[in-house]
Tab-separated table of C-alpha atoms in Angstrom:
chain	number	residue	atom	x	y	z
A	63	MET	CA	-0.833	-21.727	-38.489
A	64	ALA	CA	-0.731	-24.932	-40.526
A	65	GLY	CA	2.073	-27.438	-40.086
A	66	LEU	CA	2.847	-30.800	-41.702
A	67	SER	CA	5.464	-33.230	-40.433
A	68	LEU	CA	6.438	-36.494	-42.129
A	69	LYS	CA	8.719	-38.644	-40.002
A	70	HIS	CA	10.540	-41.692	-41.371
A	71	ILE	CA	7.714	-42.672	-43.726
A	72	CYS	CA	8.165	-46.075	-45.360
A	73	LYS	CA	5.739	-47.895	-47.629
A	74	ILE	CA	6.342	-51.518	-48.585
A	75	TYR	CA	3.700	-53.363	-50.601
A	76	PRO	CA	2.822	-57.048	-49.989
A	77	ASN	CA	4.915	-58.090	-53.006
A	78	GLY	CA	7.986	-56.590	-51.310
A	79	PHE	CA	8.236	-53.463	-53.458
A	80	GLN	CA	9.395	-50.498	-51.372
A	81	ALA	CA	7.703	-47.420	-52.802
A	82	VAL	CA	8.804	-44.923	-50.137
A	83	ARG	CA	12.023	-45.177	-48.107
A	84	ASP	CA	12.581	-43.303	-44.826
A	85	PHE	CA	10.993	-40.075	-46.068
A	86	ASN	CA	11.308	-37.041	-43.789
A	87	LEU	CA	9.892	-33.565	-44.362
A	88	GLU	CA	9.010	-30.637	-42.105
A	89	ILE	CA	6.694	-27.853	-43.288
A	90	GLU	CA	6.126	-25.372	-40.494
A	91	GLU	CA	4.250	-22.568	-42.259
A	92	PRO	CA	2.187	-21.881	-45.392
A	93	GLU	CA	4.244	-23.013	-48.354
A	94	PHE	CA	3.913	-24.544	-51.832
A	95	VAL	CA	5.993	-27.728	-51.700
A	96	VAL	CA	6.420	-29.788	-54.867
A	97	LEU	CA	7.352	-33.478	-54.864
A	98	THR	CA	8.921	-34.362	-58.193
A	99	GLY	CA	10.806	-37.143	-59.903
A	100	PRO	CA	10.272	-39.711	-62.659
A	101	ALA	CA	7.245	-42.001	-62.801
A	102	GLY	CA	7.430	-44.678	-60.120
A	103	CYS	CA	9.659	-42.712	-57.726
A	104	GLY	CA	7.050	-42.866	-54.935
A	105	LYS	CA	5.666	-39.337	-54.961
A	106	THR	CA	1.989	-40.243	-55.531
A	107	THR	CA	2.204	-43.079	-53.013
A	108	LEU	CA	3.555	-40.617	-50.459
A	109	LEU	CA	0.706	-38.197	-51.197
A	110	LYS	CA	-1.801	-41.004	-50.574
A	111	VAL	CA	-0.073	-41.874	-47.293
A	112	ILE	CA	-0.415	-38.246	-46.172
A	113	ALA	CA	-4.097	-38.287	-47.157
A	114	GLY	CA	-4.753	-41.595	-45.402
A	115	LEU	CA	-5.625	-43.403	-48.642
A	116	GLU	CA	-2.583	-45.663	-48.235
A	117	GLU	CA	-1.350	-47.058	-44.932
A	118	ALA	CA	2.301	-46.383	-44.130
A	119	THR	CA	4.358	-49.454	-43.274
A	120	SER	CA	6.171	-47.323	-40.713
A	121	GLY	CA	6.592	-43.677	-39.796
A	122	LYS	CA	4.275	-40.893	-38.697
A	123	VAL	CA	2.166	-38.149	-40.276
A	124	LEU	CA	1.470	-35.083	-38.114
A	125	VAL	CA	-0.800	-32.136	-38.946
A	126	ASP	CA	-0.386	-29.133	-36.646
A	127	GLY	CA	1.501	-31.380	-34.236
A	128	GLN	CA	-1.339	-33.919	-34.050
A	129	ASP	CA	-0.519	-37.506	-35.004
A	130	VAL	CA	-2.977	-38.450	-37.773
A	131	THR	CA	-1.099	-41.532	-38.986
A	132	ASP	CA	-3.999	-43.838	-38.163
A	133	ALA	CA	-6.791	-41.282	-38.524
A	134	ASP	CA	-9.588	-41.590	-41.055
A	135	PRO	CA	-8.976	-39.439	-44.175
A	136	ARG	CA	-12.017	-37.313	-43.235
A	137	ASP	CA	-10.465	-36.463	-39.877
A	138	ARG	CA	-7.076	-35.202	-41.116
A	139	GLN	CA	-8.068	-31.611	-42.005
A	140	LEU	CA	-6.769	-32.243	-45.518
A	141	ALA	CA	-8.174	-31.918	-49.025
A	142	MET	CA	-6.856	-33.841	-52.023
A	143	LEU	CA	-7.225	-33.375	-55.767
A	144	PHE	CA	-6.206	-36.010	-58.308
A	145	LYS	CA	-5.433	-35.386	-61.962
A	146	ASN	CA	-8.574	-37.328	-62.910
A	147	SER	CA	-10.813	-35.460	-60.449
A	148	THR	CA	-14.032	-34.318	-62.125
A	149	LEU	CA	-16.907	-31.999	-61.364
A	150	TYR	CA	-20.300	-33.390	-60.427
A	151	PRO	CA	-22.468	-33.499	-63.582
A	152	GLY	CA	-25.831	-31.813	-63.471
A	153	MET	CA	-24.668	-29.283	-60.878
A	154	THR	CA	-23.715	-25.659	-61.431
A	155	VAL	CA	-20.322	-24.289	-60.441
A	156	TYR	CA	-21.873	-22.938	-57.239
A	157	GLU	CA	-23.513	-26.289	-56.433
A	158	ASN	CA	-20.258	-28.150	-57.046
A	159	MET	CA	-18.388	-25.868	-54.672
A	160	ALA	CA	-21.123	-25.994	-52.036
A	161	PHE	CA	-21.755	-29.751	-52.156
A	162	ALA	CA	-19.397	-30.906	-49.372
A	163	LEU	CA	-20.518	-28.057	-47.124
A	164	ARG	CA	-24.165	-29.020	-47.556
A	165	MET	CA	-23.323	-32.634	-46.773
A	166	ALA	CA	-21.765	-31.346	-43.532
A	167	ARG	CA	-25.092	-29.563	-42.780
A	168	MET	CA	-23.420	-26.175	-42.644
A	169	PRO	CA	-25.744	-23.130	-42.372
A	170	GLN	CA	-26.631	-21.649	-45.771
A	171	SER	CA	-25.233	-18.246	-44.797
A	172	GLU	CA	-21.807	-19.753	-44.125
A	173	ILE	CA	-21.956	-21.801	-47.328
A	174	ASP	CA	-22.646	-18.617	-49.294
A	175	GLU	CA	-19.808	-16.832	-47.522
A	176	ARG	CA	-17.276	-19.570	-48.238
A	177	VAL	CA	-18.274	-20.066	-51.873
A	178	THR	CA	-18.192	-16.308	-52.473
A	179	GLU	CA	-14.758	-16.014	-50.867
A	180	ALA	CA	-13.300	-18.909	-52.888
A	181	SER	CA	-14.893	-17.811	-56.156
A	182	GLU	CA	-13.494	-14.284	-55.796
A	183	LEU	CA	-10.050	-15.666	-55.004
A	184	LEU	CA	-10.064	-17.955	-58.049
A	185	GLY	CA	-11.813	-15.608	-60.472
A	186	LEU	CA	-14.995	-17.684	-60.657
A	187	SER	CA	-17.554	-15.095	-59.564
A	188	GLY	CA	-18.892	-14.621	-63.086
A	189	ILE	CA	-19.525	-18.307	-63.814
A	190	LEU	CA	-21.151	-19.612	-60.619
A	191	SER	CA	-24.329	-20.486	-62.531
A	192	ALA	CA	-22.477	-22.254	-65.366
A	193	MET	CA	-22.694	-26.014	-65.929
A	194	PRO	CA	-19.516	-28.168	-66.062
A	195	GLU	CA	-19.863	-29.017	-69.747
A	196	THR	CA	-19.650	-25.319	-70.688
A	197	LEU	CA	-16.359	-24.686	-68.875
A	198	SER	CA	-12.892	-24.429	-70.354
A	199	GLU	CA	-10.239	-26.809	-69.036
A	200	MET	CA	-8.658	-23.971	-67.054
A	201	ASP	CA	-11.980	-22.963	-65.483
A	202	GLU	CA	-12.769	-26.577	-64.622
A	203	ARG	CA	-9.504	-26.854	-62.706
A	204	ARG	CA	-10.265	-23.608	-60.904
A	205	VAL	CA	-13.656	-24.955	-59.843
A	206	LEU	CA	-12.070	-28.188	-58.608
A	207	LEU	CA	-9.689	-26.093	-56.537
A	208	GLY	CA	-12.588	-24.021	-55.275
A	209	ARG	CA	-14.485	-27.150	-54.260
A	210	ALA	CA	-11.466	-28.196	-52.206
A	211	ILE	CA	-10.628	-24.897	-50.528
A	212	VAL	CA	-14.170	-24.038	-49.383
A	213	ARG	CA	-13.628	-26.771	-46.808
A	214	ARG	CA	-10.739	-24.656	-45.479
A	215	PRO	CA	-8.262	-27.514	-45.121
A	216	LYS	CA	-4.980	-26.971	-43.331
A	217	VAL	CA	-3.170	-28.897	-46.061
A	218	LEU	CA	-4.140	-29.162	-49.738
A	219	LEU	CA	-2.726	-32.158	-51.634
A	220	MET	CA	-2.687	-32.101	-55.449
A	221	ASP	CA	-1.531	-34.825	-57.833
A	222	SER	CA	-0.587	-33.344	-61.237
A	223	VAL	CA	-3.787	-31.272	-61.284
A	224	LEU	CA	-2.119	-28.364	-63.110
A	225	SER	CA	-0.156	-30.385	-65.682
A	226	GLY	CA	-0.276	-28.966	-69.177
A	227	ILE	CA	-0.855	-25.371	-68.084
A	228	SER	CA	1.690	-22.877	-69.402
A	229	VAL	CA	4.118	-21.236	-66.987
A	230	LYS	CA	2.437	-17.802	-66.735
A	231	PRO	CA	-0.912	-19.098	-65.330
A	232	LEU	CA	1.035	-21.503	-63.087
A	233	VAL	CA	2.630	-18.581	-61.267
A	234	LYS	CA	-0.858	-17.350	-60.304
A	235	PHE	CA	-1.697	-20.760	-58.833
A	236	GLN	CA	1.590	-20.725	-56.913
A	237	LYS	CA	0.486	-17.647	-54.972
A	238	LEU	CA	-2.568	-19.489	-53.612
A	239	TYR	CA	-0.723	-20.770	-50.566
A	240	GLU	CA	-0.105	-17.173	-49.443
A	241	LYS	CA	-3.670	-16.032	-50.048
A	242	LEU	CA	-5.154	-19.079	-48.331
A	243	GLY	CA	-2.577	-19.324	-45.552
A	244	ILE	CA	-2.300	-23.088	-46.022
A	245	ILE	CA	0.268	-25.701	-46.982
A	246	ILE	CA	0.024	-27.022	-50.530
A	247	VAL	CA	1.815	-30.260	-51.417
A	248	TYR	CA	1.856	-30.832	-55.162
A	249	VAL	CA	3.081	-33.823	-57.183
A	250	THR	CA	4.427	-33.669	-60.741
A	251	SER	CA	6.851	-35.548	-62.996
A	252	ASP	CA	7.594	-32.359	-64.938
A	253	PRO	CA	10.709	-30.573	-63.612
A	254	ALA	CA	9.763	-27.295	-65.329
A	255	GLU	CA	6.367	-27.358	-63.620
A	256	ALA	CA	8.046	-28.122	-60.291
A	257	MET	CA	10.418	-25.180	-60.662
A	258	ALA	CA	7.605	-22.786	-61.639
A	259	LEU	CA	5.296	-23.768	-58.775
A	260	GLY	CA	7.406	-24.679	-55.778
A	261	THR	CA	8.635	-22.423	-53.024
A	262	ARG	CA	10.431	-25.628	-52.056
A	263	VAL	CA	11.060	-28.612	-54.325
A	264	VAL	CA	11.721	-32.173	-53.164
A	265	ALA	CA	13.542	-34.277	-55.765
A	266	MET	CA	12.752	-37.984	-55.344
A	267	GLU	CA	14.275	-41.118	-56.833
A	268	SER	CA	13.433	-44.744	-55.986
A	269	GLY	CA	11.328	-43.670	-53.004
A	270	CYS	CA	14.113	-41.558	-51.489
A	271	VAL	CA	14.715	-37.827	-51.130
A	272	ARG	CA	17.756	-36.882	-53.186
A	273	GLN	CA	17.546	-33.175	-52.381
A	274	ALA	CA	15.093	-30.626	-51.005
A	275	GLY	CA	15.437	-26.880	-51.383
A	276	THR	CA	14.365	-23.843	-53.352
A	277	PRO	CA	14.246	-24.192	-57.151
A	278	LYS	CA	17.348	-21.964	-57.326
A	279	GLU	CA	19.255	-24.209	-54.897
A	280	LEU	CA	18.452	-27.389	-56.824
A	281	TYR	CA	19.396	-25.813	-60.136
A	282	GLU	CA	22.601	-24.087	-59.052
A	283	ASN	CA	23.816	-26.466	-56.333
A	284	PRO	CA	22.525	-29.976	-57.079
A	285	SER	CA	23.425	-32.592	-54.486
A	286	CYS	CA	24.158	-35.293	-57.063
A	287	SER	CA	24.325	-35.934	-60.794
A	288	TYR	CA	20.726	-37.224	-60.790
A	289	VAL	CA	19.362	-33.899	-59.512
A	290	ALA	CA	21.609	-31.938	-61.888
A	291	SER	CA	20.312	-33.906	-64.876
A	292	PHE	CA	16.656	-33.812	-63.821
A	293	PHE	CA	16.402	-30.016	-63.594
A	294	GLY	CA	17.074	-27.598	-66.414
A	295	THR	CA	15.778	-27.677	-69.976
A	296	HIS	CA	18.855	-29.651	-71.075
A	297	ALA	CA	20.986	-31.931	-68.900
A	298	PRO	CA	24.507	-30.737	-68.039
A	299	ASN	CA	27.348	-31.734	-70.330
A	300	LEU	CA	29.498	-34.266	-68.481
A	301	PHE	CA	33.271	-34.578	-68.898
A	302	ILE	CA	35.657	-36.949	-67.119
A	303	VAL	CA	38.584	-34.830	-65.960
A	304	THR	CA	41.548	-35.061	-63.587
A	305	PRO	CA	42.230	-31.995	-61.420
A	306	GLU	CA	45.875	-31.016	-60.926
A	307	ALA	CA	47.395	-28.754	-58.264
A	308	GLU	CA	48.754	-25.355	-59.291
A	309	ASN	CA	49.801	-22.816	-56.658
A	310	GLY	CA	47.118	-23.857	-54.223
A	311	ARG	CA	44.384	-23.983	-56.864
A	312	ALA	CA	43.038	-26.824	-58.985
A	313	ARG	CA	43.478	-26.803	-62.745
A	314	ILE	CA	41.522	-28.984	-65.159
A	315	ARG	CA	42.411	-29.728	-68.766
A	316	PHE	CA	39.577	-30.636	-71.129
A	317	GLN	CA	38.918	-30.353	-74.858
A	318	ASP	CA	41.628	-27.951	-76.101
A	319	GLY	CA	41.426	-25.653	-73.120
A	320	GLU	CA	42.153	-25.374	-69.418
A	321	LEU	CA	40.158	-24.277	-66.397
A	322	LEU	CA	41.772	-22.739	-63.339
A	323	LEU	CA	39.058	-23.407	-60.801
A	324	PRO	CA	37.817	-20.857	-58.239
A	325	GLU	CA	39.252	-21.088	-54.732
A	326	ALA	CA	36.088	-22.509	-53.156
A	327	ILE	CA	35.832	-25.359	-55.676
A	328	SER	CA	39.581	-25.969	-55.505
A	329	ARG	CA	39.406	-26.231	-51.724
A	330	ARG	CA	36.743	-28.948	-51.924
A	331	LEU	CA	38.890	-30.929	-54.353
A	332	PHE	CA	41.950	-30.675	-52.102
A	333	ASP	CA	39.997	-31.473	-48.930
A	334	GLY	CA	38.295	-34.465	-50.552
A	335	GLY	CA	41.529	-35.960	-51.881
A	336	TYR	CA	40.481	-35.580	-55.514
A	337	ILE	CA	43.681	-33.950	-56.812
A	338	GLY	CA	45.217	-36.403	-59.290
A	339	ASN	CA	42.047	-38.530	-59.383
A	340	SER	CA	39.388	-38.421	-62.077
A	341	VAL	CA	36.053	-36.728	-61.364
A	342	ALA	CA	32.953	-35.951	-63.428
A	343	MET	CA	32.582	-32.296	-64.393
A	344	GLY	CA	29.134	-30.960	-65.291
A	345	ILE	CA	28.602	-27.780	-67.307
A	346	ARG	CA	25.122	-26.734	-68.357
A	347	PRO	CA	24.702	-25.718	-72.033
A	348	GLU	CA	23.753	-22.188	-70.983
A	349	HIS	CA	27.026	-21.841	-69.060
A	350	ILE	CA	29.176	-22.177	-72.187
A	351	CYS	CA	28.997	-19.321	-74.669
A	352	PRO	CA	30.898	-17.800	-77.587
A	353	ALA	CA	34.053	-16.236	-76.137
A	354	GLY	CA	33.062	-12.829	-77.485
A	355	GLU	CA	29.923	-12.856	-75.307
A	356	ALA	CA	31.705	-13.885	-72.106
A	357	ALA	CA	31.751	-11.331	-69.321
A	358	ASP	CA	35.265	-12.473	-68.324
A	359	LEU	CA	37.536	-11.884	-71.297
A	360	SER	CA	40.515	-13.781	-69.807
A	361	GLU	CA	41.744	-16.957	-71.474
A	362	ASN	CA	40.684	-19.106	-68.498
A	363	GLY	CA	38.176	-21.667	-69.784
A	364	VAL	CA	38.451	-20.581	-73.433
A	365	PHE	CA	38.845	-23.238	-76.132
A	366	ASP	CA	38.187	-23.821	-79.837
A	367	CYS	CA	35.852	-26.488	-81.184
A	368	LYS	CA	34.243	-27.420	-84.511
A	369	LEU	CA	30.452	-27.100	-84.754
A	370	GLN	CA	28.956	-30.469	-85.716
A	371	ASP	CA	25.209	-29.809	-85.668
A	372	ILE	CA	22.532	-27.229	-84.815
A	373	GLU	CA	19.357	-28.146	-82.934
A	374	MET	CA	16.272	-25.925	-82.908
A	375	SER	CA	13.878	-26.378	-79.988
A	376	SER	CA	11.234	-24.493	-78.020
A	377	ASP	CA	13.992	-23.692	-75.516
A	378	GLY	CA	16.186	-21.991	-78.096
A	379	VAL	CA	19.008	-22.893	-80.463
A	380	PHE	CA	21.648	-25.388	-79.329
A	381	TRP	CA	25.024	-25.972	-80.933
A	382	LYS	CA	26.413	-29.503	-80.827
A	383	PHE	CA	30.134	-30.269	-80.690
A	384	GLY	CA	32.331	-33.366	-80.533
A	385	THR	CA	31.367	-36.946	-81.315
A	386	GLU	CA	28.166	-38.788	-80.430
A	387	GLU	CA	30.021	-40.701	-77.691
A	388	ASN	CA	31.950	-37.720	-76.330
A	389	GLY	CA	29.959	-34.678	-77.370
A	390	PHE	CA	28.545	-31.632	-75.671
A	391	GLU	CA	26.092	-28.862	-76.459
A	392	VAL	CA	25.994	-25.108	-76.017
A	393	LYS	CA	22.969	-22.832	-75.857
A	394	ALA	CA	23.612	-20.464	-78.728
A	395	GLY	CA	23.745	-16.756	-78.062
A	396	GLU	CA	23.436	-13.905	-80.523
A	397	ALA	CA	26.386	-15.029	-82.651
A	398	ALA	CA	25.586	-16.657	-85.992
A	399	ALA	CA	27.308	-19.917	-86.900
A	400	GLU	CA	27.135	-22.672	-89.476
A	401	ILE	CA	27.910	-26.373	-89.270
A	402	GLY	CA	31.626	-26.870	-89.849
A	403	ASP	CA	32.664	-23.539	-88.315
A	404	THR	CA	35.389	-23.578	-85.674
A	405	LEU	CA	34.143	-21.493	-82.770
A	406	ARG	CA	35.939	-20.045	-79.779
A	407	LEU	CA	33.940	-20.909	-76.652
A	408	ALA	CA	34.200	-19.818	-73.028
A	409	VAL	CA	33.127	-21.718	-69.905
A	410	ASP	CA	31.684	-19.880	-66.906
A	411	VAL	CA	34.091	-21.443	-64.396
A	412	ASP	CA	31.997	-20.319	-61.427
A	413	ARG	CA	29.057	-22.424	-62.629
A	414	ILE	CA	30.715	-25.804	-63.135
A	415	ILE	CA	29.597	-28.725	-60.952
A	416	LEU	CA	31.910	-31.571	-59.944
A	417	PHE	CA	30.773	-35.075	-58.978
A	418	ASP	CA	32.412	-38.087	-57.387
A	419	ARG	CA	32.482	-40.744	-60.116
A	420	GLU	CA	31.550	-43.577	-57.751
A	421	THR	CA	28.940	-42.036	-55.459
A	422	LYS	CA	27.599	-39.555	-58.069
A	423	ARG	CA	27.361	-36.992	-55.259
A	424	ALA	CA	28.442	-33.396	-55.746
A	425	ILE	CA	31.913	-32.509	-54.515
């Protein structure tokens, strides 16, 4: 069974720039792990360190328990695909997929077996005789994947190879790790792509891991305001609030309403000494809705606000409230509204996220 271990990886360039800082990750079984974050956060550099294309300043890379930190890229039992990877011109799909195996002087019968297996897995059986210039972009990416997996690597590294593909086909690619029984480490700057592909997602910033977990964990329980803002179609609305004690619970006043916080959240505020001190409260646009659509019809978290603007996007309709400096947005539901209307809104109090204003970490 494949395994990949990254221990205290650091990469510092000669000019002093530290691209990767004390990066640790353990992958013990077949999995689709996505490294994501903004451009320049160190994710591609880390991928190159794993592949042996960049030398780590410190730390270790282990594949199946074997230290390959100083091994030649060809000896790491890895395959890597870059976004700008291309097929060999003048060769058919079959010849492209078989090329590395022929260079390794593998018997023709085994080459045929591996190419057939990979082509059936990727849906390429009907185009093995096609030339690269006749392929669609999707088919070309499938062939590139096929060319990599016929080598039967223990770890497949991919740098933004699937960018631009809609979510539905992405889900099919995500299942490859199960079918192949290998570890896939994928890099992307697109949070939506990361959430669609990853069984585990690693959020990076400035060369550091900010949080690693399932897409659901990163979305619902972000470790800091950076992670909360990076994931989701729209960043959370942020309010500066001061929690107050009320019969063992924490109450927050904001806009024209009040929130009596759930016991678990209240306990964290009490234990952390935040009662009476200002904190940042995050509420995603989809977690505020017209009061008439709220499942909880109590007055907790209900307030009135005047609709200032309406934004139409591919992610739906968003209502905008407040001023430009102190505004917030709501993902509109079924209710119709016009600019200037005063709407009664309800907050899902179980879905709010609180952050320390200084450290930016979740409370």
